[in-house]
Amino acid sequence: MLTKEYRIAMPLTVEEYHIGQLYMIARHSNEQSQGGDGVEVVVNRECSEDEENMNDNQKAFLRERENHTKGQFTEKRIHLSSRLPFWLQAVTPRVFYVTEKSYNFYPLTITEYTCSFLPKFRVEIYTKFENNNGSTENLFKIPEEEYQQITIDHVDIAFDEINPKHYKEEEDPKFFKSVKTNRGPLVEGWRQTDRPIMCSYKLVHACFEVWGFQTKTEEFIHRCIRDVLLLGHRQAFSWIDQWIDMDMDAVREYEKKSQEETNQKVLSDAEAPSDVPAESEAANNSTKEISEID
């Protein structure tokens, strides 16, 4: 298992981020869902820290919160069939998905990813939010000798390089300026000077216990997770004028409508038949996919 801690500072307060995160996830899932791929919401309901499917570590983590109100549980299926290399599509079920289970007791959350087709695959993410720029050390209270082995990765939403295929100038914090809050653009050193500021601390365990593939695959999983964190948090800030006036009721209603639309899009497209690629094309594409993991 490979563990890393990501710290993502944002020019927001922890209270504002609660709304912005829900808006961003709902909108991002909708925009990324098409052609049978995307995020299907299976369950979205209230929950407690004593859910029977949670392990003891998860329950203990959630009991740390000061406000013992109920949380929100979501279960999602992230459909990936057409995004797999063709050689892998040939041996996987036609409807291939990763299951995401999330327990949101803001400002503490737990998210886990599993896949029935890959029983040795598991990702577990513990998250805490604080009103600072990522300066708190060992927020997760890990034994010191173990903590020294964990890589701390400070993610800069403005100046870290993003995958070019996801780049949009209007979502670039170096250029974006909020009309409603007057925040932005973010300049070099903004995490030391901008106020308000908060940080999302994420302790990420990536596990793929398959001999000969474990190290490379776990590193690859972390690269993918970092890319998603960077893109999502850039969007949460650059979309601030769309969500800053929402309260919790309004964002939950937006979330509900967006999830219904996304489910309809993913499931209806998934039922449509797809063409089988030619063997030569499959071979070329599979080689490309393997080289990308390297």
PDB file of C-alpha atoms in Angstrom:
ATOM      1  CA  MET A   1       0.000   0.000   0.000  1.00  0.00           C
ATOM      2  CA  LEU A   2       1.286   3.458  -0.929  1.00  0.00           C
ATOM      3  CA  THR A   3       0.148   6.365   1.273  1.00  0.00           C
ATOM      4  CA  LYS A   4       0.479  10.078   0.502  1.00  0.00           C
ATOM      5  CA  GLU A   5      -0.959  13.217   2.067  1.00  0.00           C
ATOM      6  CA  TYR A   6      -2.249  15.935  -0.253  1.00  0.00           C
ATOM      7  CA  ARG A   7      -2.825  19.500   0.926  1.00  0.00           C
ATOM      8  CA  ILE A   8      -4.910  21.685  -1.373  1.00  0.00           C
ATOM      9  CA  ALA A   9      -5.201  25.329  -0.323  1.00  0.00           C
ATOM     10  CA  MET A  10      -8.186  27.366  -1.552  1.00  0.00           C
ATOM     11  CA  PRO A  11      -9.017  31.112  -1.372  1.00  0.00           C
ATOM     12  CA  LEU A  12     -12.197  30.288   0.561  1.00  0.00           C
ATOM     13  CA  THR A  13     -13.366  29.624   4.092  1.00  0.00           C
ATOM     14  CA  VAL A  14     -14.136  26.096   5.292  1.00  0.00           C
ATOM     15  CA  GLU A  15     -17.818  27.082   5.457  1.00  0.00           C
ATOM     16  CA  GLU A  16     -17.821  28.352   1.866  1.00  0.00           C
ATOM     17  CA  TYR A  17     -15.991  25.290   0.612  1.00  0.00           C
ATOM     18  CA  HIS A  18     -18.744  23.028   1.944  1.00  0.00           C
ATOM     19  CA  ILE A  19     -21.137  24.520  -0.629  1.00  0.00           C
ATOM     20  CA  GLY A  20     -18.540  24.873  -3.368  1.00  0.00           C
ATOM     21  CA  GLN A  21     -17.425  21.256  -3.078  1.00  0.00           C
ATOM     22  CA  LEU A  22     -20.966  19.883  -3.445  1.00  0.00           C
ATOM     23  CA  TYR A  23     -21.643  22.158  -6.430  1.00  0.00           C
ATOM     24  CA  MET A  24     -18.332  21.284  -8.091  1.00  0.00           C
ATOM     25  CA  ILE A  25     -18.760  17.515  -7.721  1.00  0.00           C
ATOM     26  CA  ALA A  26     -22.304  17.557  -9.109  1.00  0.00           C
ATOM     27  CA  ARG A  27     -21.452  19.806 -12.060  1.00  0.00           C
ATOM     28  CA  HIS A  28     -18.134  18.115 -12.845  1.00  0.00           C
ATOM     29  CA  SER A  29     -19.762  14.654 -12.817  1.00  0.00           C
ATOM     30  CA  ASN A  30     -22.443  15.880 -15.190  1.00  0.00           C
ATOM     31  CA  GLU A  31     -19.964  17.454 -17.611  1.00  0.00           C
ATOM     32  CA  GLN A  32     -17.719  14.369 -17.666  1.00  0.00           C
ATOM     33  CA  SER A  33     -20.552  11.876 -18.255  1.00  0.00           C
ATOM     34  CA  GLN A  34     -21.289  10.857 -21.818  1.00  0.00           C
ATOM     35  CA  GLY A  35     -21.271   7.892 -24.168  1.00  0.00           C
ATOM     36  CA  GLY A  36     -22.024   5.386 -21.416  1.00  0.00           C
ATOM     37  CA  ASP A  37     -19.118   6.627 -19.296  1.00  0.00           C
ATOM     38  CA  GLY A  38     -19.493   8.791 -16.244  1.00  0.00           C
ATOM     39  CA  VAL A  39     -20.843   8.839 -12.723  1.00  0.00           C
ATOM     40  CA  GLU A  40     -24.095   7.105 -11.781  1.00  0.00           C
ATOM     41  CA  VAL A  41     -25.439   7.959  -8.311  1.00  0.00           C
ATOM     42  CA  VAL A  42     -26.906   4.807  -6.748  1.00  0.00           C
ATOM     43  CA  VAL A  43     -27.556   6.005  -3.175  1.00  0.00           C
ATOM     44  CA  ASN A  44     -27.668   9.456  -1.559  1.00  0.00           C
ATOM     45  CA  ARG A  45     -28.993   9.468   2.021  1.00  0.00           C
ATOM     46  CA  GLU A  46     -28.298  10.502   5.603  1.00  0.00           C
ATOM     47  CA  CYS A  47     -26.016   8.288   7.705  1.00  0.00           C
ATOM     48  CA  SER A  48     -24.345   7.982  11.109  1.00  0.00           C
ATOM     49  CA  GLU A  49     -20.773   7.145  12.108  1.00  0.00           C
ATOM     50  CA  ASP A  50     -21.887   3.643  13.051  1.00  0.00           C
ATOM     51  CA  GLU A  51     -22.787   2.408   9.571  1.00  0.00           C
ATOM     52  CA  GLU A  52     -22.367  -1.371   9.524  1.00  0.00           C
ATOM     53  CA  ASN A  53     -20.248  -1.327   6.360  1.00  0.00           C
ATOM     54  CA  MET A  54     -17.625   0.953   7.903  1.00  0.00           C
ATOM     55  CA  ASN A  55     -14.490  -0.469   9.492  1.00  0.00           C
ATOM     56  CA  ASP A  56     -13.272   0.439  12.977  1.00  0.00           C
ATOM     57  CA  ASN A  57     -10.670   2.939  11.720  1.00  0.00           C
ATOM     58  CA  GLN A  58     -13.299   4.808   9.732  1.00  0.00           C
ATOM     59  CA  LYS A  59     -15.710   4.947  12.676  1.00  0.00           C
ATOM     60  CA  ALA A  60     -12.986   6.182  15.029  1.00  0.00           C
ATOM     61  CA  PHE A  61     -11.952   8.879  12.553  1.00  0.00           C
ATOM     62  CA  LEU A  62     -15.493  10.233  12.227  1.00  0.00           C
ATOM     63  CA  ARG A  63     -16.018  10.306  15.978  1.00  0.00           C
ATOM     64  CA  GLU A  64     -13.287  12.961  16.183  1.00  0.00           C
ATOM     65  CA  ARG A  65     -15.666  15.661  14.964  1.00  0.00           C
ATOM     66  CA  GLU A  66     -17.049  18.115  17.509  1.00  0.00           C
ATOM     67  CA  ASN A  67     -20.534  18.402  16.007  1.00  0.00           C
ATOM     68  CA  HIS A  68     -22.104  14.934  16.151  1.00  0.00           C
ATOM     69  CA  THR A  69     -24.842  15.517  13.595  1.00  0.00           C
ATOM     70  CA  LYS A  70     -25.776  12.976  10.949  1.00  0.00           C
ATOM     71  CA  GLY A  71     -23.718  12.805   7.810  1.00  0.00           C
ATOM     72  CA  GLN A  72     -24.454  12.102   4.160  1.00  0.00           C
ATOM     73  CA  PHE A  73     -23.697   8.760   2.521  1.00  0.00           C
ATOM     74  CA  THR A  74     -23.386   8.431  -1.251  1.00  0.00           C
ATOM     75  CA  GLU A  75     -22.661   5.387  -3.374  1.00  0.00           C
ATOM     76  CA  LYS A  76     -21.697   5.958  -6.982  1.00  0.00           C
ATOM     77  CA  ARG A  77     -20.689   3.846  -9.946  1.00  0.00           C
ATOM     78  CA  ILE A  78     -17.983   5.348 -12.120  1.00  0.00           C
ATOM     79  CA  HIS A  79     -18.505   3.751 -15.530  1.00  0.00           C
ATOM     80  CA  LEU A  80     -15.275   3.238 -17.456  1.00  0.00           C
ATOM     81  CA  SER A  81     -15.917   0.669 -20.181  1.00  0.00           C
ATOM     82  CA  SER A  82     -14.993   2.690 -23.260  1.00  0.00           C
ATOM     83  CA  ARG A  83     -12.014   4.315 -21.524  1.00  0.00           C
ATOM     84  CA  LEU A  84     -10.214   1.015 -20.983  1.00  0.00           C
ATOM     85  CA  PRO A  85      -7.549  -0.099 -23.464  1.00  0.00           C
ATOM     86  CA  PHE A  86      -9.079  -2.361 -26.097  1.00  0.00           C
ATOM     87  CA  TRP A  87      -7.087  -5.407 -24.986  1.00  0.00           C
ATOM     88  CA  LEU A  88      -8.614  -5.033 -21.510  1.00  0.00           C
ATOM     89  CA  GLN A  89     -12.118  -4.396 -22.848  1.00  0.00           C
ATOM     90  CA  ALA A  90     -11.962  -7.854 -24.424  1.00  0.00           C
ATOM     91  CA  VAL A  91     -11.718  -9.567 -21.025  1.00  0.00           C
ATOM     92  CA  THR A  92     -13.814  -7.289 -18.802  1.00  0.00           C
ATOM     93  CA  PRO A  93     -17.593  -7.215 -18.370  1.00  0.00           C
ATOM     94  CA  ARG A  94     -19.306  -4.973 -20.899  1.00  0.00           C
ATOM     95  CA  VAL A  95     -20.553  -2.702 -18.120  1.00  0.00           C
ATOM     96  CA  PHE A  96     -17.381  -2.027 -16.143  1.00  0.00           C
ATOM     97  CA  TYR A  97     -17.386   0.359 -13.197  1.00  0.00           C
ATOM     98  CA  VAL A  98     -15.583   1.370 -10.038  1.00  0.00           C
ATOM     99  CA  THR A  99     -17.699   1.748  -6.890  1.00  0.00           C
ATOM    100  CA  GLU A 100     -17.269   4.912  -4.821  1.00  0.00           C
ATOM    101  CA  LYS A 101     -18.648   5.051  -1.271  1.00  0.00           C
ATOM    102  CA  SER A 102     -18.437   8.347   0.580  1.00  0.00           C
ATOM    103  CA  TYR A 103     -19.273   9.249   4.178  1.00  0.00           C
ATOM    104  CA  ASN A 104     -19.506  13.030   4.482  1.00  0.00           C
ATOM    105  CA  PHE A 105     -19.509  14.356   8.053  1.00  0.00           C
ATOM    106  CA  TYR A 106     -18.151  17.753   7.069  1.00  0.00           C
ATOM    107  CA  PRO A 107     -15.504  18.879   7.926  1.00  0.00           C
ATOM    108  CA  LEU A 108     -14.480  15.196   8.066  1.00  0.00           C
ATOM    109  CA  THR A 109     -15.087  12.847   5.137  1.00  0.00           C
ATOM    110  CA  ILE A 110     -14.113   9.330   4.078  1.00  0.00           C
ATOM    111  CA  THR A 111     -14.201   8.087   0.494  1.00  0.00           C
ATOM    112  CA  GLU A 112     -13.328   4.605  -0.709  1.00  0.00           C
ATOM    113  CA  TYR A 113     -13.047   3.061  -4.168  1.00  0.00           C
ATOM    114  CA  THR A 114     -13.302  -0.635  -4.986  1.00  0.00           C
ATOM    115  CA  CYS A 115     -13.817  -2.752  -8.079  1.00  0.00           C
ATOM    116  CA  SER A 116     -15.414  -6.191  -8.112  1.00  0.00           C
ATOM    117  CA  PHE A 117     -13.434  -7.114 -11.231  1.00  0.00           C
ATOM    118  CA  LEU A 118     -10.139  -6.225  -9.489  1.00  0.00           C
ATOM    119  CA  PRO A 119     -10.505  -7.499  -5.900  1.00  0.00           C
ATOM    120  CA  LYS A 120      -6.929  -6.453  -4.996  1.00  0.00           C
ATOM    121  CA  PHE A 121      -7.676  -2.808  -5.886  1.00  0.00           C
ATOM    122  CA  ARG A 122      -8.689  -0.376  -3.131  1.00  0.00           C
ATOM    123  CA  VAL A 123      -8.321   3.350  -2.526  1.00  0.00           C
ATOM    124  CA  GLU A 124      -9.251   4.966   0.780  1.00  0.00           C
ATOM    125  CA  ILE A 125      -9.227   8.750   1.312  1.00  0.00           C
ATOM    126  CA  TYR A 126      -9.523  10.461   4.696  1.00  0.00           C
ATOM    127  CA  THR A 127     -10.188  14.226   4.496  1.00  0.00           C
ATOM    128  CA  LYS A 128     -10.099  17.079   6.996  1.00  0.00           C
ATOM    129  CA  PHE A 129     -10.663  20.777   6.313  1.00  0.00           C
ATOM    130  CA  GLU A 130      -9.084  23.668   8.214  1.00  0.00           C
ATOM    131  CA  ASN A 131      -8.959  27.457   7.874  1.00  0.00           C
ATOM    132  CA  ASN A 132      -5.234  27.719   7.120  1.00  0.00           C
ATOM    133  CA  ASN A 133      -2.883  27.400   4.138  1.00  0.00           C
ATOM    134  CA  GLY A 134      -1.810  23.804   4.783  1.00  0.00           C
ATOM    135  CA  SER A 135       0.534  24.566   7.678  1.00  0.00           C
ATOM    136  CA  THR A 136      -0.762  21.947  10.162  1.00  0.00           C
ATOM    137  CA  GLU A 137       1.627  19.029  10.546  1.00  0.00           C
ATOM    138  CA  ASN A 138       0.394  15.480  11.180  1.00  0.00           C
ATOM    139  CA  LEU A 139      -3.251  16.503  11.266  1.00  0.00           C
ATOM    140  CA  PHE A 140      -4.239  12.816  11.054  1.00  0.00           C
ATOM    141  CA  LYS A 141      -2.274  11.917  14.229  1.00  0.00           C
ATOM    142  CA  ILE A 142      -0.173   9.214  12.603  1.00  0.00           C
ATOM    143  CA  PRO A 143       2.606   7.622  14.721  1.00  0.00           C
ATOM    144  CA  GLU A 144       5.749   9.694  14.177  1.00  0.00           C
ATOM    145  CA  GLU A 145       7.911   6.894  12.748  1.00  0.00           C
ATOM    146  CA  GLU A 146       5.180   6.091  10.212  1.00  0.00           C
ATOM    147  CA  TYR A 147       4.467   9.763   9.452  1.00  0.00           C
ATOM    148  CA  GLN A 148       8.099  10.325   8.436  1.00  0.00           C
ATOM    149  CA  GLN A 149       7.639   7.818   5.591  1.00  0.00           C
ATOM    150  CA  ILE A 150       4.623   9.598   4.082  1.00  0.00           C
ATOM    151  CA  THR A 151       5.093  12.014   1.177  1.00  0.00           C
ATOM    152  CA  ILE A 152       3.435  15.412   1.759  1.00  0.00           C
ATOM    153  CA  ASP A 153       2.271  16.949  -1.536  1.00  0.00           C
ATOM    154  CA  HIS A 154       1.188  20.614  -1.538  1.00  0.00           C
ATOM    155  CA  VAL A 155      -1.110  21.041  -4.557  1.00  0.00           C
ATOM    156  CA  ASP A 156      -1.150  24.601  -5.977  1.00  0.00           C
ATOM    157  CA  ILE A 157      -4.398  25.169  -7.913  1.00  0.00           C
ATOM    158  CA  ALA A 158      -2.911  28.169  -9.738  1.00  0.00           C
ATOM    159  CA  PHE A 159       0.630  27.174 -10.673  1.00  0.00           C
ATOM    160  CA  ASP A 160       0.777  23.361 -10.823  1.00  0.00           C
ATOM    161  CA  GLU A 161       0.682  22.030 -14.379  1.00  0.00           C
ATOM    162  CA  ILE A 162      -2.669  20.616 -15.479  1.00  0.00           C
ATOM    163  CA  ASN A 163      -3.321  18.050 -18.203  1.00  0.00           C
ATOM    164  CA  PRO A 164      -3.617  20.125 -21.410  1.00  0.00           C
ATOM    165  CA  LYS A 165      -6.780  18.297 -22.500  1.00  0.00           C
ATOM    166  CA  HIS A 166      -8.573  19.674 -19.399  1.00  0.00           C
ATOM    167  CA  TYR A 167      -7.252  23.227 -19.643  1.00  0.00           C
ATOM    168  CA  LYS A 168      -9.714  26.105 -20.025  1.00  0.00           C
ATOM    169  CA  GLU A 169      -8.556  29.691 -19.700  1.00  0.00           C
ATOM    170  CA  GLU A 170     -11.796  30.699 -17.958  1.00  0.00           C
ATOM    171  CA  GLU A 171     -11.025  28.057 -15.284  1.00  0.00           C
ATOM    172  CA  ASP A 172      -7.415  29.146 -14.799  1.00  0.00           C
ATOM    173  CA  PRO A 173      -6.992  30.762 -11.335  1.00  0.00           C
ATOM    174  CA  LYS A 174      -4.078  32.827 -12.712  1.00  0.00           C
ATOM    175  CA  PHE A 175      -6.576  34.705 -14.911  1.00  0.00           C
ATOM    176  CA  PHE A 176      -9.975  34.236 -13.253  1.00  0.00           C
ATOM    177  CA  LYS A 177     -11.453  37.068 -11.186  1.00  0.00           C
ATOM    178  CA  SER A 178     -14.693  36.593  -9.280  1.00  0.00           C
ATOM    179  CA  VAL A 179     -17.283  39.287  -9.924  1.00  0.00           C
ATOM    180  CA  LYS A 180     -19.232  38.565  -6.736  1.00  0.00           C
ATOM    181  CA  THR A 181     -16.339  38.155  -4.270  1.00  0.00           C
ATOM    182  CA  ASN A 182     -13.561  40.137  -5.998  1.00  0.00           C
ATOM    183  CA  ARG A 183     -11.167  37.215  -5.404  1.00  0.00           C
ATOM    184  CA  GLY A 184      -8.491  36.335  -7.909  1.00  0.00           C
ATOM    185  CA  PRO A 185      -6.520  36.265 -10.064  1.00  0.00           C
ATOM    186  CA  LEU A 186      -4.103  34.247  -7.930  1.00  0.00           C
ATOM    187  CA  VAL A 187      -0.492  35.413  -8.143  1.00  0.00           C
ATOM    188  CA  GLU A 188       2.777  33.729  -7.208  1.00  0.00           C
ATOM    189  CA  GLY A 189       2.887  33.280  -3.424  1.00  0.00           C
ATOM    190  CA  TRP A 190      -0.891  33.638  -3.015  1.00  0.00           C
ATOM    191  CA  ARG A 191      -1.051  30.904  -0.350  1.00  0.00           C
ATOM    192  CA  GLN A 192       1.009  33.116   1.995  1.00  0.00           C
ATOM    193  CA  THR A 193      -0.830  36.389   1.288  1.00  0.00           C
ATOM    194  CA  ASP A 194      -4.452  35.781   0.224  1.00  0.00           C
ATOM    195  CA  ARG A 195      -7.330  35.855   2.716  1.00  0.00           C
ATOM    196  CA  PRO A 196      -9.611  34.056   3.283  1.00  0.00           C
ATOM    197  CA  ILE A 197      -7.773  30.784   2.896  1.00  0.00           C
ATOM    198  CA  MET A 198      -8.527  27.168   3.821  1.00  0.00           C
ATOM    199  CA  CYS A 199      -6.960  23.805   3.148  1.00  0.00           C
ATOM    200  CA  SER A 200      -8.267  20.383   2.246  1.00  0.00           C
ATOM    201  CA  TYR A 201      -6.009  17.768   3.870  1.00  0.00           C
ATOM    202  CA  LYS A 202      -6.327  14.341   2.221  1.00  0.00           C
ATOM    203  CA  LEU A 203      -4.645  11.178   3.476  1.00  0.00           C
ATOM    204  CA  VAL A 204      -4.771   8.740   0.556  1.00  0.00           C
ATOM    205  CA  HIS A 205      -4.095   4.998   0.794  1.00  0.00           C
ATOM    206  CA  ALA A 206      -3.728   3.300  -2.623  1.00  0.00           C
ATOM    207  CA  CYS A 207      -3.578  -0.488  -2.632  1.00  0.00           C
ATOM    208  CA  PHE A 208      -3.107  -2.905  -5.541  1.00  0.00           C
ATOM    209  CA  GLU A 209      -1.621  -6.088  -4.098  1.00  0.00           C
ATOM    210  CA  VAL A 210      -0.666  -7.918  -7.263  1.00  0.00           C
ATOM    211  CA  TRP A 211       2.912  -9.196  -7.408  1.00  0.00           C
ATOM    212  CA  GLY A 212       4.946  -7.536 -10.150  1.00  0.00           C
ATOM    213  CA  PHE A 213       2.431  -4.732 -10.680  1.00  0.00           C
ATOM    214  CA  GLN A 214       1.941  -3.257  -7.206  1.00  0.00           C
ATOM    215  CA  THR A 215       4.506  -0.432  -7.122  1.00  0.00           C
ATOM    216  CA  LYS A 216       3.908   0.826 -10.639  1.00  0.00           C
ATOM    217  CA  THR A 217       0.129   0.623 -10.344  1.00  0.00           C
ATOM    218  CA  GLU A 218      -0.063   2.346  -6.944  1.00  0.00           C
ATOM    219  CA  GLU A 219       2.112   5.195  -8.235  1.00  0.00           C
ATOM    220  CA  PHE A 220      -0.137   5.441 -11.297  1.00  0.00           C
ATOM    221  CA  ILE A 221      -3.244   5.585  -9.065  1.00  0.00           C
ATOM    222  CA  HIS A 222      -1.738   8.457  -7.086  1.00  0.00           C
ATOM    223  CA  ARG A 223      -0.899  10.384 -10.260  1.00  0.00           C
ATOM    224  CA  CYS A 224      -4.509  10.007 -11.400  1.00  0.00           C
ATOM    225  CA  ILE A 225      -5.847  11.088  -7.993  1.00  0.00           C
ATOM    226  CA  ARG A 226      -3.607  14.177  -7.973  1.00  0.00           C
ATOM    227  CA  ASP A 227      -4.791  15.151 -11.456  1.00  0.00           C
ATOM    228  CA  VAL A 228      -8.430  14.870 -10.360  1.00  0.00           C
ATOM    229  CA  LEU A 229      -7.810  16.873  -7.170  1.00  0.00           C
ATOM    230  CA  LEU A 230      -6.055  19.634  -9.094  1.00  0.00           C
ATOM    231  CA  LEU A 231      -8.751  19.915 -11.770  1.00  0.00           C
ATOM    232  CA  GLY A 232     -11.680  19.722  -9.341  1.00  0.00           C
ATOM    233  CA  HIS A 233     -10.345  22.370  -6.979  1.00  0.00           C
ATOM    234  CA  ARG A 234      -9.501  24.732  -9.848  1.00  0.00           C
ATOM    235  CA  GLN A 235     -13.093  24.383 -11.008  1.00  0.00           C
ATOM    236  CA  ALA A 236     -14.548  24.874  -7.525  1.00  0.00           C
ATOM    237  CA  PHE A 237     -12.832  28.267  -7.327  1.00  0.00           C
ATOM    238  CA  SER A 238     -13.440  29.395 -10.911  1.00  0.00           C
ATOM    239  CA  TRP A 239     -17.161  28.514 -10.599  1.00  0.00           C
ATOM    240  CA  ILE A 240     -17.521  30.486  -7.359  1.00  0.00           C
ATOM    241  CA  ASP A 241     -19.898  33.066  -8.839  1.00  0.00           C
ATOM    242  CA  GLN A 242     -22.350  30.252  -9.660  1.00  0.00           C
ATOM    243  CA  TRP A 243     -22.485  28.829  -6.112  1.00  0.00           C
ATOM    244  CA  ILE A 244     -21.447  31.547  -3.644  1.00  0.00           C
ATOM    245  CA  ASP A 245     -25.059  32.710  -3.111  1.00  0.00           C
ATOM    246  CA  MET A 246     -26.369  29.178  -2.479  1.00  0.00           C
ATOM    247  CA  ASP A 247     -27.257  27.849   0.952  1.00  0.00           C
ATOM    248  CA  MET A 248     -27.246  24.132   1.829  1.00  0.00           C
ATOM    249  CA  ASP A 249     -30.859  23.608   0.716  1.00  0.00           C
ATOM    250  CA  ALA A 250     -30.171  25.244  -2.646  1.00  0.00           C
ATOM    251  CA  VAL A 251     -27.010  23.269  -3.362  1.00  0.00           C
ATOM    252  CA  ARG A 252     -28.670  19.989  -2.334  1.00  0.00           C
ATOM    253  CA  GLU A 253     -31.503  20.731  -4.765  1.00  0.00           C
ATOM    254  CA  TYR A 254     -28.963  21.502  -7.502  1.00  0.00           C
ATOM    255  CA  GLU A 255     -27.144  18.272  -6.635  1.00  0.00           C
ATOM    256  CA  LYS A 256     -30.364  16.248  -6.855  1.00  0.00           C
ATOM    257  CA  LYS A 257     -31.360  17.637 -10.267  1.00  0.00           C
ATOM    258  CA  SER A 258     -27.827  17.244 -11.605  1.00  0.00           C
ATOM    259  CA  GLN A 259     -27.617  13.627 -10.413  1.00  0.00           C
ATOM    260  CA  GLU A 260     -30.925  12.753 -12.088  1.00  0.00           C
ATOM    261  CA  GLU A 261     -29.724  14.268 -15.360  1.00  0.00           C
ATOM    262  CA  THR A 262     -26.338  12.549 -15.123  1.00  0.00           C
ATOM    263  CA  ASN A 263     -27.855   9.140 -14.358  1.00  0.00           C
ATOM    264  CA  GLN A 264     -30.180   9.436 -17.333  1.00  0.00           C
ATOM    265  CA  LYS A 265     -27.286  10.409 -19.586  1.00  0.00           C
ATOM    266  CA  VAL A 266     -24.968   7.597 -18.422  1.00  0.00           C
ATOM    267  CA  LEU A 267     -27.529   4.789 -18.343  1.00  0.00           C
ATOM    268  CA  SER A 268     -29.267   5.635 -21.626  1.00  0.00           C
ATOM    269  CA  ASP A 269     -25.967   5.943 -23.472  1.00  0.00           C
ATOM    270  CA  ALA A 270     -24.672   2.724 -21.913  1.00  0.00           C
ATOM    271  CA  GLU A 271     -27.538   0.783 -23.466  1.00  0.00           C
ATOM    272  CA  ALA A 272     -26.614   1.860 -26.987  1.00  0.00           C
ATOM    273  CA  PRO A 273     -24.614  -0.764 -28.972  1.00  0.00           C
ATOM    274  CA  SER A 274     -21.019   0.077 -29.773  1.00  0.00           C
ATOM    275  CA  ASP A 275     -18.871  -0.972 -32.719  1.00  0.00           C
ATOM    276  CA  VAL A 276     -16.052  -3.454 -32.168  1.00  0.00           C
ATOM    277  CA  PRO A 277     -12.724  -1.923 -33.230  1.00  0.00           C
ATOM    278  CA  ALA A 278     -10.541  -3.583 -35.829  1.00  0.00           C
ATOM    279  CA  GLU A 279      -7.829  -5.842 -34.475  1.00  0.00           C
ATOM    280  CA  SER A 280      -4.972  -3.676 -35.726  1.00  0.00           C
ATOM    281  CA  GLU A 281      -6.473  -0.554 -34.198  1.00  0.00           C
ATOM    282  CA  ALA A 282      -6.978  -2.370 -30.911  1.00  0.00           C
ATOM    283  CA  ALA A 283      -3.344  -3.433 -30.845  1.00  0.00           C
ATOM    284  CA  ASN A 284      -2.095   0.104 -31.540  1.00  0.00           C
ATOM    285  CA  ASN A 285      -4.324   1.603 -28.870  1.00  0.00           C
ATOM    286  CA  SER A 286      -3.475  -1.022 -26.273  1.00  0.00           C
ATOM    287  CA  THR A 287       0.241  -0.286 -26.762  1.00  0.00           C
ATOM    288  CA  LYS A 288      -0.449   3.407 -26.287  1.00  0.00           C
ATOM    289  CA  GLU A 289      -2.362   2.791 -23.046  1.00  0.00           C
ATOM    290  CA  ILE A 290       0.401   0.604 -21.618  1.00  0.00           C
ATOM    291  CA  SER A 291       3.037   3.256 -22.412  1.00  0.00           C
ATOM    292  CA  GLU A 292       0.968   5.898 -20.628  1.00  0.00           C
ATOM    293  CA  ILE A 293       1.148   3.899 -17.380  1.00  0.00           C
ATOM    294  CA  ASP A 294       4.932   3.936 -17.643  1.00  0.00           C
TER     295      ASP A 294
END
